[in-house]
Amino acid sequence: MWEYTDKVRDHFFNPRNVGEVEDPDGVGEVGSLACGDALKLTFKLGKDGRIADAKFKTFGCASAIASSSVLTELIRGKTLDEAMNVTNKDIADYLGGLPEQKMHCSVMGREALEAAIANYRGGDTAKRELEGHVVCTCFGVTDVEIERVIRENDLTTVEQVTNYCKAGGGCGGCHGEIEKIIERIQGEKAKAHVPLVPRKGKKLTNIQKMQLIQQTINEQIRPALRAHGGNIELIDIEGDKVTVAFRGMCAQCHLAEFTMKDVVENKLREFVSDDIFVEEDKESVEEGHVHKG
Amino acid sequence: MNVIYFDNNATTRVADEVFEAMRPYFCELYGNPSSMHTFGGQVGVRIREAREHVAALLGCHPSEVIFTSCGTESDSTAILGTLAAVPHRRKVITTRVEHPAVLTVCRDLENRGYQVIELGVDKQGRLDLGELESHLDDDTAIVTIMSANNETGTVFPIEKIARMVTDRGITFHTDAVQVVGKIPLNLADSCVNLLSLSGHKLHGPKGVGVLYVRKGTRIAPLLLGGHQEGGRRAGTENVPGIIGLGKACELASRYMEDENTRVRTLRDRLESAILASCPDSRINGDPENRLPNTTNISFEYIEGEAILLMLDRFGICASSGSACTSGSLEPSHVLRAMGVPFTAAHGSIRYSLSRYNTEEEVDFTIDKMPQIIERLRELSPFVGQVTA
Ligand code: FES
């Protein structure tokens, strides 16, 4: 069971400002049913340019609902510029803290607020435009968002990033990339925390290389395939030639050769050696696999 | 506030009789059954009796019962012990809906070079036995498939599967922690080689489990360093736990009938009333082949943890397959394997009953559910869109 503060419980059991403002000036929608939480924020400005009314509707757990409720309380009476300065930390602090794994709930609040203000200023879409490129495909999180939570909350590990914005919480396939972003932003500070991940660079013995290939497949590639109902098997390593077989969903689709092989090759080049090339073992697939639609 | 406990697939209350049976083995009869004195030796006699009670419930010979520390240890021993005994075979077959005690072990084996097949399930959580058959070959070391699913209660046709697998000389293991005490077993007439059970799922204590090993099954021990359990599981016996489990099994035989009549009726009553009073709700699992005590219901457009907290305020304990409750970010792997849409998976609630539940508790819950669901739907941004 999560340890929620009394404030969180209060705002969950008695949420403030539930609903939708009539004829709103700004609407912000973030999250989705698939992600497990979603928030729709609406606000109306008063004659003085301050937020006169703000309401929310939230699908999510207790901390998501409490964060949304607090968000509306925090921004009422503020000018838009003042509201823009509300951070996820402000929301969490107001609640007397959130469990680490629930920090993404407070981030969702801040994101909805930005979306609503952008909607008012830009006028067009209430949905948030994706900025940057998607790093975590499982949760659709971009590098820009990841960088932002790292900066604002001084994060140094992948686990923390997952707690704050969900990136990395699914198949794990994006962990390598998240680590790189952390390292880029935090520099030396992050190094101390970075767990042992495959690192290429120095000259490898054959055994080391084989281990590194196996490790890269286990940690960097298989989880991503598995998330999509597939799997990979390492058949053979001969010098720089790595033979693999794909199973499950990805094994027999036509694109297999162009996509999966390339993805694996890129990962292995990135983590093991630039000379690696990958071949697909078709035979073992045909005998060992039953295709189910 | 009274606690209404509908989370018996997670753990159960220890029966009073079980607790009383265990009590003397802490401060009075604390001897080590291996010792060469009467004081310790008398404990050995009691362990033998406990073993007989377990065997009676399983319908097997007492020598086929190995006491372990938990269901998880039994699962690990079954899988790893079998692989060690047939080192030339490199393939393991399991399902995508297993408990992590099995699934995580299999995925770890995959990382160590074994070929692992995870069988999928259909929308109701059922297996395709034809698919299983097509994977069986001379390289297969073990097939491990649960007897019933802990989240949905779906019961697999274990006897049929066991026959299919063992006919080919392959070892078959089943994680039966959810089934023992709820569905009668007769392992003497069965083809199952290995079966895991856990004490605390049938009103016994935590920290004790059993691995049933059919006579003649090849398996290597996991723990070494002692002659206990016939050399098949080293380590000083958890005497109070074993005595308690023996008692729990004795009681389970006695109450089996109750589980399948009174408890089933309570479950059905709870389920049909909730489905009738809460719109956009549905059952997850196979209503035909299901544990008598379990129902798993999805409520669309709302999130499971929020429902649990609302229930908690009324003292009602249940569980959810939602992402937020697990501490991970994705909803239950079981519901996802069944293809339950995300919208429903996040809002799934499991009620698992026991013989200690009463009609009043069920009616109280039936009374509270609609208002909880309605309240959370008022907050949900998706509801207006759907009904408008
Ligand atoms: S891509 Fe990030 S967790 Fe799957």
XYZ file of C-alpha atoms and ligand atoms in Angstrom, chain A residues 135-139 167-174, ligand 1:
17
model
C 12.711 8.287 -26.621
C 10.349 5.931 -24.806
C 7.884 4.432 -27.244
C 6.052 2.539 -24.508
C 4.821 5.762 -22.927
C 9.820 6.914 -19.500
C 11.550 3.566 -19.110
C 8.760 1.981 -17.109
C 7.632 -0.461 -19.781
C 9.832 -2.782 -21.770
C 13.046 -1.115 -20.671
C 14.297 -0.800 -24.217
C 14.960 2.914 -23.838
S 10.508 2.205 -24.813
Fe 10.712 3.062 -22.866
S 9.999 1.539 -21.591
Fe 9.623 0.692 -23.534
